[in-house]
Amino acid sequence: MRLVRHLGEASAREAKDDYTWAGLQAHEIHNLTVGIIGAGKIGSAVARIFRALGSTVIANDPVHRPELADTLDYVDLPTLLKRADIVTVHTPLDETTHHLINAQALEAMKPSAFLINAARGPIVDTPALIKALQTKSIAGAAIDTIEREAGIFEKDLSGTKVDNQALETLKAMPNVEVSPHIGFYTDAAVNAMVNISLNDVKTILEGGTSEHQVD
């Protein structure tokens, strides 16, 4: 929402006592098309939220869920990148999604479009993202995760030099929102993580098999 309403850019101006409106006129969310890459448990929840706000929602996912028929339309990735005003990523990280959002993908997006990555850092090619923002190939980005974030996010590095120039570059851009991988960090989510973990340990100790096992 901060991206769509250009609030980061407005705040950067206000810090210099510039309260002008030029360039800050925004679109309303119900007039936008939201493209969801990865419509699993999290992506489908995001889809329902945007649909409730009146947005047109499209998604790219190898699994088509019939329960989402009244919420979104499935399209291929090139179509999603071309049509979406907001591209939001919710896929796992594996060999098929590493740098899924690369220079070619960013070039395919609208110059007025925004990218959101609340999944895993390496899904987005960071140098390509920076170049797309600098050349105005896209309008802005919100990232909750970034490549080479280990040893940075969740640490207090006050007064030290952060060893990630790409992160520093993105933080300095008024049309970029950066958060330190805290998209999941709510009381309900943390409580669920603890309970699921303890229940799985109990299941395994009793000779059962965890439904959350990763091979």
Backbone as ProteinMPNN parsed JSONL, in Angstrom:
{"seq_chain_A": "MRLVRHLGEASAREAKDDYTWAGLQAHEIHNLTVGIIGAGKIGSAVARIFRALGSTVIANDPVHRPELADTLDYVDLPTLLKRADIVTVHTPLDETTHHLINAQALEAMKPSAFLINAARGPIVDTPALIKALQTKSIAGAAIDTIEREAGIFEKDLSGTKVDNQALETLKAMPNVEVSPHIGFYTDAAVNAMVNISLNDVKTILEGGTSEHQVD", "coords_chain_A": {"N_chain_A": [[0.831, -1.204, 0.0], [1.991, 1.192, 0.736], [3.751, 1.501, -1.383], [2.033, 1.738, -3.62], [0.676, 4.101, -3.01], [2.747, 5.869, -3.012], [4.063, 6.625, -0.654], [6.586, 6.342, 0.477], [8.182, 7.9, -1.202], [6.97, 10.374, -0.704], [7.612, 10.702, 1.994], [10.392, 10.91, 1.824], [10.636, 13.354, 0.546], [9.429, 15.017, 2.464], [11.292, 14.909, 4.482], [13.068, 16.741, 3.659], [11.666, 19.012, 3.863], [10.0, 19.353, 1.669], [6.924, 19.546, 0.419], [5.459, 19.035, -1.838], [3.134, 17.817, -4.356], [3.585, 16.817, -6.87], [3.949, 14.179, -9.14], [3.099, 12.252, -7.371], [0.572, 11.299, -7.614], [-1.682, 8.643, -7.284], [-2.765, 5.287, -8.186], [-5.899, 3.651, -7.528], [-6.445, 0.796, -5.491], [-8.456, -0.995, -6.217], [-8.643, -0.742, -8.897], [-6.527, -2.012, -9.99], [-4.517, -4.725, -11.32], [-3.484, -7.627, -9.79], [-0.779, -9.756, -9.719], [-0.002, -12.952, -8.761], [2.666, -14.908, -7.979], [2.953, -18.105, -7.319], [0.595, -19.562, -5.807], [-0.009, -20.86, -3.323], [-0.549, -21.838, 0.072], [0.039, -19.365, 1.377], [0.094, -17.549, -0.794], [-2.516, -17.858, -1.811], [-4.013, -16.818, 0.28], [-3.206, -14.163, 0.166], [-4.248, -13.575, -2.335], [-7.013, -13.68, -1.841], [-7.311, -11.513, -0.116], [-6.616, -9.284, -1.748], [-8.566, -9.609, -3.695], [-10.853, -9.141, -2.196], [-10.533, -6.454, -1.804], [-11.209, -5.519, -4.217], [-9.549, -5.77, -6.4], [-8.429, -7.073, -9.576], [-7.365, -10.349, -9.817], [-4.711, -12.397, -10.786], [-2.875, -15.434, -11.304], [0.115, -17.438, -11.211], [0.905, -20.728, -11.093], [1.904, -24.1, -10.747], [0.019, -25.822, -9.694], [-3.399, -25.891, -9.872], [-5.92, -24.651, -7.995], [-9.149, -25.61, -7.336], [-10.8, -24.373, -5.455], [-10.19, -21.733, -5.595], [-11.432, -20.615, -7.695], [-13.328, -18.565, -7.76], [-11.837, -16.433, -7.074], [-9.421, -15.893, -8.442], [-7.729, -15.904, -11.66], [-5.904, -18.298, -13.457], [-2.836, -17.931, -15.154], [-0.157, -18.029, -17.606], [3.348, -17.445, -16.85], [4.66, -15.361, -18.474], [2.363, -13.943, -19.339], [1.303, -13.071, -16.897], [3.356, -11.344, -15.955], [3.239, -9.384, -17.906], [0.649, -8.323, -17.654], [0.157, -7.598, -14.962], [-0.205, -5.09, -12.425], [0.79, -5.123, -9.93], [3.201, -7.317, -8.905], [3.544, -10.068, -6.964], [5.501, -12.224, -5.034], [5.413, -15.557, -3.965], [6.654, -18.076, -3.755], [8.348, -21.213, -3.03], [11.937, -21.595, -2.541], [13.886, -23.091, -4.897], [15.703, -25.057, -7.342], [14.271, -24.381, -9.582], [13.169, -21.922, -9.13], [15.17, -20.168, -8.473], [16.459, -17.012, -9.053], [14.189, -16.52, -10.553], [12.823, -14.159, -10.982], [14.325, -12.289, -13.004], [16.49, -10.258, -15.116], [15.196, -10.358, -17.597], [12.557, -11.004, -16.874], [11.875, -8.755, -15.323], [12.055, -6.786, -17.254], [9.883, -7.447, -18.751], [7.75, -6.585, -17.274], [5.306, -3.992, -16.57], [6.205, -0.515, -16.893], [4.993, 0.936, -14.913], [4.57, -0.816, -12.884], [4.751, -2.632, -9.734], [6.985, -4.568, -7.725], [6.815, -7.178, -5.371], [8.543, -8.988, -2.967], [8.145, -11.375, -0.748], [9.088, -13.808, -0.152], [11.708, -15.659, -0.705], [15.068, -14.482, -0.754], [16.955, -15.118, -2.968], [15.214, -15.664, -5.083], [14.786, -13.428, -6.525], [16.806, -11.708, -8.765], [19.117, -9.684, -7.586], [20.987, -7.57, -8.534], [19.82, -7.184, -11.064], [17.299, -6.275, -10.339], [17.935, -3.826, -9.086], [18.983, -2.437, -11.282], [16.689, -2.328, -12.905], [15.061, -0.671, -11.372], [16.61, 1.665, -11.311], [16.642, 2.384, -14.012], [14.047, 2.832, -14.409], [12.428, 0.804, -15.34], [10.605, -0.582, -13.876], [8.212, 0.553, -11.413], [8.616, 0.478, -8.656], [9.578, -1.299, -5.624], [8.989, -3.736, -3.057], [10.663, -5.354, -0.582], [11.035, -8.072, 1.519], [13.012, -9.731, 1.931], [16.314, -10.61, 0.845], [19.07, -11.355, -1.327], [22.0, -12.709, 0.186], [21.387, -12.04, 2.841], [21.904, -13.298, 5.211], [23.345, -13.106, 8.414], [22.856, -10.458, 8.612], [20.047, -9.549, 8.616], [17.973, -9.655, 11.441], [19.991, -8.977, 13.133], [21.699, -6.611, 15.25], [23.315, -4.142, 13.874], [24.176, -1.616, 14.363], [26.182, 1.225, 13.942], [28.115, -0.108, 12.528], [29.639, -1.237, 9.451], [27.594, -2.404, 6.993], [27.784, -5.388, 5.267], [26.7, -5.55, 2.524], [26.218, -4.222, -0.255], [24.224, -3.996, -2.15], [21.881, -4.095, -0.657], [22.145, -1.706, 0.786], [21.981, 0.106, -1.322], [19.348, -0.303, -2.238], [17.894, 0.418, 0.062], [18.283, 3.147, 0.055], [16.675, 4.114, -1.911], [13.787, 5.953, -2.627], [11.488, 4.808, -3.661], [11.411, 2.23, -2.834], [10.627, -0.272, -0.521], [11.949, -1.728, 2.333], [12.102, -4.459, 4.49], [13.222, -6.379, 7.333], [13.021, -9.31, 6.782], [10.607, -9.979, 8.127], [8.04, -10.597, 7.504], [6.642, -12.851, 8.292], [6.457, -12.535, 11.005], [4.462, -12.526, 13.357], [2.276, -12.649, 16.24], [0.405, -14.753, 16.061], [1.471, -16.348, 13.984], [4.02, -17.119, 14.96], [3.245, -18.518, 17.24], [1.879, -20.626, 16.021], [4.011, -21.859, 14.652], [5.589, -22.816, 16.777], [3.777, -24.599, 18.06], [3.228, -26.439, 15.97], [5.796, -27.504, 15.58], [6.33, -28.716, 18.096], [4.224, -30.574, 18.238], [4.903, -32.167, 16.049], [7.347, -33.257, 16.908], [6.422, -34.794, 19.051], [4.795, -36.603, 17.646], [6.724, -37.977, 16.105], [8.361, -39.094, 18.113], [6.564, -40.88, 19.143], [6.523, -42.766, 17.237], [5.293, -42.13, 14.87], [4.77, -40.398, 11.68], [5.718, -37.247, 10.55], [3.606, -34.923, 8.974], [4.753, -32.761, 7.896], [7.26, -33.32, 7.04], [10.31, -32.891, 5.28], [11.873, -34.069, 2.479]], "CA_chain_A": [[0.0, 0.0, 0.0], [2.913, 2.34, 0.736], [4.27, 1.658, -2.735], [0.988, 2.214, -4.524], [0.356, 5.488, -2.679], [3.994, 6.659, -3.094], [4.322, 7.228, 0.657], [8.034, 6.416, 0.682], [8.661, 9.087, -1.917], [6.472, 11.552, 0.011], [8.397, 10.83, 3.226], [11.733, 11.402, 1.451], [10.501, 14.79, 0.282], [9.127, 15.698, 3.711], [12.527, 15.007, 5.261], [13.751, 17.951, 3.169], [10.634, 20.044, 3.899], [9.356, 19.478, 0.365], [5.592, 18.991, 0.595], [4.766, 19.095, -3.122], [2.387, 16.628, -4.761], [3.911, 16.416, -8.245], [4.463, 12.832, -9.317], [2.635, 11.353, -6.318], [-0.796, 10.844, -7.845], [-1.652, 7.183, -7.221], [-3.904, 4.492, -8.623], [-6.634, 3.013, -6.444], [-6.14, -0.624, -5.51], [-9.51, -1.768, -6.87], [-8.474, -0.604, -10.343], [-5.266, -2.649, -10.365], [-4.423, -6.173, -11.478], [-2.446, -8.187, -8.937], [-0.273, -11.034, -10.206], [0.583, -13.731, -7.668], [3.509, -16.02, -8.406], [2.933, -19.053, -6.214], [-0.696, -19.405, -5.12], [-0.19, -21.906, -2.328], [-1.272, -21.428, 1.272], [0.212, -17.925, 1.598], [-0.319, -16.825, -1.989], [-3.975, -17.857, -1.939], [-4.521, -15.869, 1.274], [-2.963, -12.839, -0.42], [-5.212, -13.422, -3.429], [-8.333, -13.387, -1.285], [-7.282, -10.152, 0.426], [-6.68, -8.329, -2.858], [-9.877, -9.745, -4.35], [-11.82, -8.462, -1.324], [-10.341, -5.022, -1.999], [-11.736, -5.169, -5.532], [-8.555, -5.935, -7.457], [-8.428, -8.24, -10.444], [-6.253, -11.182, -9.367], [-4.264, -13.478, -11.652], [-1.842, -16.199, -10.611], [0.884, -18.464, -11.915], [1.244, -21.811, -10.18], [1.681, -25.385, -11.43], [-1.164, -26.458, -9.126], [-4.594, -25.05, -9.989], [-6.826, -25.006, -6.904], [-10.534, -25.3, -7.716], [-11.441, -23.515, -4.46], [-9.848, -20.338, -5.88], [-12.059, -20.262, -8.969], [-14.045, -17.293, -7.648], [-10.893, -15.436, -6.557], [-8.352, -15.546, -9.381], [-7.581, -16.637, -12.916], [-4.545, -18.781, -13.677], [-2.231, -17.559, -16.435], [1.258, -18.373, -17.646], [4.188, -16.398, -16.256], [4.787, -14.174, -19.336], [1.111, -13.167, -19.313], [1.209, -12.412, -15.586], [4.311, -10.23, -15.906], [2.791, -8.344, -18.839], [-0.629, -7.723, -17.271], [0.014, -7.222, -13.552], [0.259, -3.813, -11.899], [1.559, -5.537, -8.757], [3.665, -8.705, -8.983], [3.946, -10.462, -5.627], [6.123, -13.549, -5.135], [5.168, -16.406, -2.791], [7.079, -19.43, -4.101], [9.529, -21.704, -2.308], [13.196, -21.447, -3.266], [14.539, -24.318, -5.35], [16.46, -24.821, -8.577], [13.392, -23.833, -10.616], [12.763, -20.549, -8.807], [16.344, -19.308, -8.247], [16.487, -15.921, -10.03], [12.994, -16.549, -11.4], [12.637, -12.758, -11.361], [15.623, -11.855, -13.515], [16.414, -9.059, -15.958], [14.177, -10.561, -18.629], [11.238, -10.908, -16.236], [11.649, -7.364, -14.94], [11.843, -6.027, -18.482], [8.545, -7.78, -19.247], [6.747, -5.918, -16.455], [4.941, -2.622, -16.934], [7.009, 0.518, -16.224], [4.221, 1.438, -13.77], [4.289, -1.934, -11.988], [5.528, -2.798, -8.501], [7.366, -5.937, -7.388], [6.882, -7.499, -3.949], [9.139, -10.29, -2.664], [8.032, -11.765, 0.654], [9.355, -15.244, -0.161], [13.119, -15.894, -0.427], [15.885, -13.502, -1.45], [17.518, -15.506, -4.267], [14.226, -15.763, -6.158], [14.95, -12.194, -7.304], [18.176, -11.331, -9.125], [19.203, -8.35, -6.977], [21.532, -6.557, -9.451], [18.838, -6.903, -12.115], [16.254, -5.445, -9.727], [18.467, -2.468, -8.916], [19.059, -1.809, -12.604], [15.326, -2.052, -13.359], [14.597, 0.496, -10.625], [17.378, 2.836, -11.727], [16.27, 2.742, -15.379], [12.594, 3.017, -14.38], [11.728, -0.296, -16.021], [9.454, -0.793, -13.001], [7.967, 1.765, -10.63], [9.058, 0.37, -7.271], [9.662, -2.66, -5.1], [8.962, -3.969, -1.621], [11.371, -6.613, -0.363], [11.162, -8.518, 2.899], [14.136, -10.653, 1.906], [17.268, -10.232, -0.189], [20.24, -12.224, -1.409], [23.089, -12.447, 1.133], [20.862, -11.401, 4.044], [22.388, -14.012, 6.395], [24.292, -12.322, 9.199], [22.423, -9.051, 8.621], [18.693, -9.484, 9.167], [17.824, -10.102, 12.827], [21.169, -8.56, 13.888], [21.875, -5.184, 15.5], [24.585, -3.737, 13.266], [24.319, -0.17, 14.56], [27.554, 1.723, 14.041], [29.045, -0.922, 11.755], [29.434, -1.205, 8.005], [26.851, -3.581, 6.564], [28.458, -5.984, 4.113], [25.773, -5.877, 1.444], [26.042, -2.94, -0.929], [22.935, -3.99, -2.837], [20.887, -3.738, 0.357], [22.287, -0.27, 1.055], [21.484, 0.822, -2.504], [17.886, -0.383, -2.244], [17.388, 1.203, 1.191], [18.39, 4.576, -0.244], [15.728, 4.482, -2.961], [12.497, 6.324, -2.029], [10.405, 3.968, -4.197], [11.66, 0.86, -2.382], [10.354, -0.573, 0.884], [12.746, -2.86, 2.794], [11.883, -4.924, 5.857], [14.245, -7.392, 7.62], [12.47, -10.671, 6.75], [9.659, -10.077, 9.254], [6.686, -10.799, 7.006], [6.004, -13.94, 9.032], [6.695, -12.358, 12.434], [3.293, -12.084, 14.115], [2.042, -13.522, 17.385], [-0.297, -15.956, 15.621], [2.359, -17.193, 13.186], [5.045, -17.699, 15.828], [2.563, -19.513, 18.065], [1.615, -21.791, 15.172], [5.295, -22.519, 14.393], [5.97, -23.549, 17.991], [2.852, -25.717, 18.263], [3.446, -27.44, 14.925], [7.072, -28.165, 15.853], [6.189, -29.588, 19.269], [3.344, -31.681, 17.871], [5.648, -33.068, 15.165], [8.298, -33.993, 17.747], [5.632, -35.795, 19.78], [4.395, -37.629, 16.677], [7.893, -38.784, 15.735], [8.767, -39.872, 19.289], [5.588, -41.944, 19.325], [6.636, -43.697, 16.125], [4.537, -41.683, 13.709], [5.459, -39.642, 10.631], [5.256, -35.875, 10.465], [3.106, -34.521, 7.658], [5.56, -31.624, 7.439], [8.617, -33.786, 6.737], [10.893, -32.465, 4.003], [12.876, -35.036, 2.025]], "C_chain_A": [[0.872, 1.263, 0.0], [3.472, 2.585, -0.664], [3.228, 2.296, -3.643], [0.66, 3.682, -4.272], [1.587, 6.399, -2.631], [4.37, 7.308, -1.752], [5.813, 7.291, 0.981], [8.634, 7.639, 0.018], [8.199, 10.36, -1.216], [7.276, 11.782, 1.282], [9.798, 11.366, 2.935], [11.696, 12.896, 1.169], [10.295, 15.556, 1.594], [10.366, 15.866, 4.582], [13.334, 16.238, 4.859], [12.789, 19.144, 3.138], [10.055, 20.369, 2.53], [8.009, 18.776, 0.466], [4.772, 19.037, -0.697], [4.119, 17.756, -3.449], [2.837, 16.06, -6.113], [4.517, 15.014, -8.289], [3.951, 11.815, -8.312], [1.188, 10.889, -6.506], [-0.801, 9.325, -7.997], [-2.882, 6.562, -7.864], [-4.621, 3.937, -7.394], [-6.559, 1.502, -6.608], [-7.191, -1.43, -6.253], [-9.455, -1.663, -8.39], [-7.237, -1.329, -10.856], [-5.412, -4.163, -10.523], [-3.242, -6.667, -10.674], [-2.067, -9.567, -9.466], [0.467, -11.767, -9.105], [1.367, -14.897, -8.246], [3.645, -16.975, -7.224], [1.677, -18.89, -5.391], [-0.961, -20.597, -4.216], [-0.917, -21.357, -1.121], [-1.171, -19.924, 1.499], [-0.299, -17.135, 0.402], [-1.82, -16.765, -2.159], [-4.619, -16.923, -0.913], [-4.35, -14.438, 0.779], [-3.981, -12.558, -1.521], [-6.584, -13.029, -2.899], [-8.409, -11.967, -0.717], [-7.418, -9.125, -0.699], [-8.025, -8.395, -3.572], [-10.947, -9.032, -3.528], [-11.716, -6.953, -1.457], [-10.791, -4.563, -3.385], [-10.764, -5.321, -6.674], [-8.894, -7.13, -8.348], [-7.196, -9.066, -10.081], [-5.982, -12.283, -10.38], [-3.113, -14.187, -10.953], [-1.143, -17.153, -11.559], [1.33, -19.494, -10.894], [1.01, -23.122, -10.923], [0.449, -26.129, -10.921], [-2.336, -25.482, -9.208], [-5.607, -25.519, -8.955], [-8.264, -24.63, -7.261], [-11.225, -24.373, -6.73], [-11.136, -22.028, -4.679], [-10.52, -19.821, -7.157], [-12.779, -18.921, -8.919], [-13.138, -16.154, -7.195], [-9.898, -14.967, -7.608], [-8.475, -16.355, -10.662], [-6.128, -17.058, -13.06], [-4.079, -18.408, -15.078], [-0.784, -18.037, -16.44], [2.081, -17.19, -17.163], [4.371, -15.192, -17.181], [3.534, -13.3, -19.341], [0.972, -12.411, -18.005], [2.118, -11.194, -15.536], [3.851, -9.069, -16.783], [1.572, -7.604, -18.324], [-0.643, -7.096, -15.887], [0.539, -5.816, -13.254], [1.076, -4.025, -10.628], [1.918, -7.003, -8.948], [4.174, -9.085, -7.6], [4.336, -11.938, -5.622], [5.925, -14.327, -3.839], [5.534, -17.866, -3.092], [8.167, -19.893, -3.142], [10.774, -21.459, -3.156], [13.735, -22.828, -3.606], [15.229, -24.014, -6.676], [15.587, -24.221, -9.68], [13.011, -22.382, -10.363], [13.945, -19.631, -8.506], [16.444, -18.298, -9.39], [15.343, -16.034, -11.036], [12.663, -15.143, -11.884], [14.009, -12.211, -11.722], [15.438, -10.632, -14.413], [15.322, -9.183, -17.007], [12.773, -10.426, -18.051], [10.906, -9.466, -15.877], [11.378, -6.488, -16.157], [10.435, -6.268, -19.031], [7.445, -7.078, -18.468], [6.438, -4.516, -16.974], [5.885, -1.626, -16.255], [6.309, 1.087, -14.991], [4.003, 0.375, -12.7], [5.222, -1.959, -10.779], [5.806, -4.284, -8.276], [7.413, -6.092, -5.876], [7.513, -8.879, -3.799], [9.079, -10.528, -1.16], [8.29, -13.266, 0.785], [10.798, -15.518, 0.259], [13.964, -14.974, -1.306], [16.361, -13.922, -2.822], [16.502, -15.742, -5.375], [14.33, -14.553, -7.079], [16.43, -11.932, -7.53], [18.379, -9.878, -8.685], [19.837, -7.306, -7.894], [20.562, -6.193, -10.57], [17.714, -6.025, -11.582], [16.725, -4.005, -9.579], [18.522, -1.74, -10.254], [17.67, -1.442, -13.119], [14.755, -0.824, -12.658], [15.311, 1.763, -11.088], [16.994, 3.318, -13.116], [14.764, 2.949, -15.532], [11.857, 1.999, -15.25], [10.522, -0.74, -15.209], [9.356, 0.415, -12.069], [8.489, 1.696, -9.2], [9.064, -1.074, -6.829], [9.546, -2.651, -3.583], [9.6, -5.332, -1.384], [11.483, -6.894, 1.135], [12.359, -9.455, 3.04], [15.025, -10.304, 0.722], [18.411, -11.235, -0.205], [21.311, -11.743, -0.413], [22.589, -11.692, 2.385], [21.366, -12.069, 5.32], [23.461, -13.197, 7.109], [23.942, -10.847, 9.274], [21.041, -8.939, 9.258], [18.638, -10.236, 10.49], [19.045, -9.75, 13.68], [21.135, -7.049, 14.126], [23.258, -4.792, 15.012], [24.79, -2.231, 13.366], [25.788, 0.208, 14.684], [28.565, 0.894, 13.297], [28.736, -0.775, 10.269], [28.761, -2.512, 7.584], [27.454, -4.108, 5.264], [27.455, -6.477, 3.075], [25.419, -4.577, 0.742], [24.703, -2.862, -1.644], [21.827, -3.59, -1.879], [20.943, -2.244, 0.642], [21.743, 0.564, -0.103], [19.962, 0.843, -2.52], [17.279, 0.45, -1.118], [17.373, 2.697, 0.886], [17.38, 5.047, -1.286], [14.368, 4.806, -2.347], [11.322, 5.496, -2.537], [10.625, 2.493, -3.879], [11.361, 0.757, -0.891], [11.155, -1.816, 1.265], [12.358, -3.189, 4.226], [12.777, -6.143, 6.091], [13.69, -8.807, 7.799], [11.525, -10.9, 7.935], [8.22, -10.243, 8.782], [5.921, -11.848, 7.788], [5.824, -13.615, 10.514], [5.501, -11.719, 13.136], [3.075, -13.06, 15.268], [1.38, -14.833, 16.964], [0.626, -16.901, 14.868], [3.421, -17.864, 14.046], [4.436, -18.77, 16.728], [2.3, -20.793, 17.269], [2.903, -22.567, 14.893], [5.723, -23.372, 15.587], [5.084, -24.781, 18.179], [3.044, -26.818, 17.23], [4.733, -28.219, 15.194], [6.959, -29.143, 17.012], [5.295, -30.789, 18.964], [4.054, -32.683, 16.966], [6.674, -33.887, 15.944], [7.573, -35.112, 18.496], [5.226, -36.938, 18.854], [5.545, -38.559, 16.341], [8.343, -39.659, 16.902], [7.814, -41.034, 19.548], [5.555, -42.92, 18.156], [5.875, -43.314, 14.881], [5.399, -40.942, 12.705], [4.873, -38.24, 10.549], [4.766, -35.562, 9.059], [3.887, -33.366, 7.081], [6.981, -32.025, 7.086], [9.065, -33.332, 5.362], [11.989, -33.446, 3.636], [13.922, -34.35, 1.161]], "O_chain_A": [[0.545, 2.262, -0.641], [3.646, 3.731, -1.08], [3.507, 3.269, -4.343], [0.393, 4.427, -5.215], [1.482, 7.566, -2.253], [4.928, 8.405, -1.722], [6.254, 8.2, 1.684], [9.479, 8.326, 0.591], [8.956, 11.328, -1.139], [7.591, 12.923, 1.618], [10.331, 12.174, 3.696], [12.628, 13.62, 1.519], [10.902, 16.605, 1.812], [10.483, 16.839, 5.328], [14.176, 16.717, 5.619], [13.052, 20.15, 2.479], [9.669, 21.506, 2.259], [7.953, 17.552, 0.586], [3.542, 19.074, -0.656], [4.489, 16.714, -2.909], [2.492, 14.928, -6.45], [5.469, 14.708, -7.57], [4.317, 10.641, -8.379], [0.645, 10.175, -5.663], [-0.005, 8.779, -8.761], [-3.902, 7.222, -8.06], [-4.01, 3.774, -6.338], [-6.603, 0.988, -7.725], [-6.864, -2.449, -6.861], [-10.141, -2.407, -9.091], [-6.936, -1.262, -12.048], [-6.301, -4.787, -9.943], [-2.122, -6.187, -10.85], [-2.923, -10.434, -9.64], [1.455, -11.261, -8.573], [0.809, -15.765, -8.917], [4.354, -16.695, -6.258], [1.673, -18.17, -4.392], [-1.994, -21.258, -4.322], [-1.799, -20.51, -1.256], [-2.176, -19.272, 1.782], [-1.04, -16.165, 0.564], [-2.355, -15.747, -2.599], [-5.647, -16.306, -1.193], [-5.238, -13.602, 0.951], [-4.508, -11.451, -1.629], [-7.238, -12.145, -3.451], [-9.44, -11.302, -0.823], [-8.235, -8.207, -0.614], [-8.56, -7.374, -4.003], [-11.842, -8.396, -4.085], [-12.7, -6.243, -1.248], [-10.761, -3.372, -3.693], [-11.114, -5.03, -7.818], [-9.562, -8.071, -7.919], [-6.09, -8.528, -10.043], [-6.889, -13.01, -10.786], [-2.449, -13.599, -10.1], [-1.705, -17.61, -12.554], [2.045, -19.172, -9.946], [0.027, -23.25, -11.653], [-0.105, -26.97, -11.628], [-2.267, -24.375, -8.674], [-6.097, -26.646, -9.025], [-8.562, -23.454, -7.467], [-12.146, -23.651, -7.114], [-11.738, -21.166, -4.038], [-10.213, -18.729, -7.635], [-12.837, -18.212, -9.924], [-13.606, -15.041, -6.958], [-9.565, -13.783, -7.666], [-9.211, -17.339, -10.74], [-5.221, -16.264, -12.813], [-4.816, -18.547, -16.055], [-0.247, -18.408, -15.397], [1.58, -16.069, -17.074], [4.245, -14.064, -16.703], [3.624, -12.072, -19.346], [0.571, -11.248, -17.995], [1.688, -10.121, -15.115], [4.053, -7.906, -16.436], [1.454, -6.395, -18.522], [-1.39, -6.145, -15.658], [1.583, -5.407, -13.76], [1.941, -3.217, -10.29], [1.035, -7.84, -9.133], [5.135, -8.491, -7.112], [3.608, -12.789, -6.133], [6.227, -13.831, -2.753], [4.799, -18.781, -2.72], [8.833, -19.072, -2.511], [10.675, -21.151, -4.344], [14.009, -23.635, -2.717], [15.328, -22.857, -7.082], [16.109, -23.616, -10.616], [12.576, -21.686, -11.28], [13.749, -18.432, -8.303], [16.506, -18.682, -10.558], [15.495, -15.695, -12.21], [12.276, -14.946, -13.036], [14.753, -11.735, -10.865], [14.356, -10.046, -14.46], [14.603, -8.221, -17.276], [11.901, -9.808, -18.662], [9.786, -9.008, -16.1], [10.571, -5.56, -16.098], [9.864, -5.402, -19.694], [6.316, -6.983, -18.95], [7.22, -3.934, -17.726], [6.325, -1.88, -15.134], [6.963, 1.659, -14.118], [3.321, 0.633, -11.708], [6.315, -1.393, -10.795], [4.98, -5.141, -8.592], [7.977, -5.251, -5.177], [7.068, -9.836, -4.433], [9.857, -9.957, -0.396], [7.787, -13.917, 1.701], [11.085, -15.601, 1.454], [13.62, -14.718, -2.46], [16.194, -13.161, -3.776], [16.897, -15.999, -6.512], [14.005, -14.635, -8.264], [17.217, -11.936, -6.583], [17.878, -8.953, -9.326], [19.269, -6.223, -8.031], [20.487, -5.034, -10.98], [17.229, -5.137, -12.283], [15.994, -3.071, -9.911], [18.153, -0.57, -10.349], [17.486, -0.374, -13.703], [14.046, -0.028, -13.273], [14.686, 2.813, -11.239], [17.011, 4.52, -13.382], [14.266, 3.206, -16.628], [10.805, 2.293, -15.818], [9.533, -1.216, -15.766], [10.298, 1.199, -11.952], [8.775, 2.728, -8.593], [8.619, -1.965, -7.553], [9.946, -1.697, -2.916], [9.138, -6.343, -1.914], [11.96, -6.063, 1.907], [12.674, -9.913, 4.138], [14.554, -9.77, -0.282], [18.682, -11.889, 0.802], [21.496, -10.544, -0.204], [23.282, -10.823, 2.914], [21.273, -11.483, 6.398], [24.373, -12.665, 6.476], [24.644, -10.07, 9.921], [20.88, -8.315, 10.307], [19.197, -11.325, 10.624], [19.13, -10.177, 14.832], [20.608, -6.298, 13.306], [24.258, -5.082, 15.668], [25.495, -1.64, 12.548], [26.541, -0.411, 15.435], [29.764, 1.149, 13.406], [27.69, -0.247, 9.891], [29.306, -3.595, 7.799], [27.611, -3.37, 4.291], [27.376, -7.671, 2.787], [24.446, -3.912, 1.096], [24.11, -1.788, -1.738], [20.931, -2.83, -2.245], [19.905, -1.588, 0.731], [21.12, 1.604, 0.112], [19.353, 1.881, -2.783], [16.263, 1.116, -1.318], [16.532, 3.428, 1.409], [17.244, 6.248, -1.519], [13.84, 3.984, -1.599], [10.263, 5.483, -1.908], [10.097, 1.615, -4.561], [11.792, 1.597, -0.101], [11.055, -2.845, 0.597], [12.292, -2.302, 5.077], [13.068, -6.874, 5.144], [13.872, -9.422, 8.85], [11.64, -11.896, 8.65], [7.284, -10.056, 9.559], [4.702, -11.758, 7.936], [5.116, -14.335, 11.217], [5.519, -10.534, 13.467], [3.624, -14.161, 15.271], [1.75, -15.901, 17.451], [0.58, -18.113, 15.077], [3.692, -19.053, 13.878], [5.047, -19.815, 16.95], [2.475, -21.9, 17.778], [2.894, -23.798, 14.896], [6.165, -24.509, 15.423], [5.585, -25.878, 18.428], [3.026, -28.001, 17.572], [4.764, -29.442, 15.056], [7.439, -30.273, 16.923], [5.59, -31.904, 19.394], [3.847, -33.891, 17.083], [6.854, -35.074, 15.675], [8.06, -36.241, 18.562], [5.305, -38.107, 19.234], [5.375, -39.777, 16.294], [8.669, -40.83, 16.71], [8.213, -42.055, 20.108], [4.685, -43.787, 18.079], [5.814, -44.092, 13.928], [6.617, -40.867, 12.859], [3.654, -38.078, 10.484], [5.425, -35.894, 8.073], [3.715, -33.018, 5.913], [7.826, -31.16, 6.855], [8.301, -33.38, 4.398], [12.936, -33.636, 4.4], [14.852, -35.0, 0.683]]}, "name": "protein", "num_of_chains": 1, "seq": "MRLVRHLGEASAREAKDDYTWAGLQAHEIHNLTVGIIGAGKIGSAVARIFRALGSTVIANDPVHRPELADTLDYVDLPTLLKRADIVTVHTPLDETTHHLINAQALEAMKPSAFLINAARGPIVDTPALIKALQTKSIAGAAIDTIEREAGIFEKDLSGTKVDNQALETLKAMPNVEVSPHIGFYTDAAVNAMVNISLNDVKTILEGGTSEHQVD"}
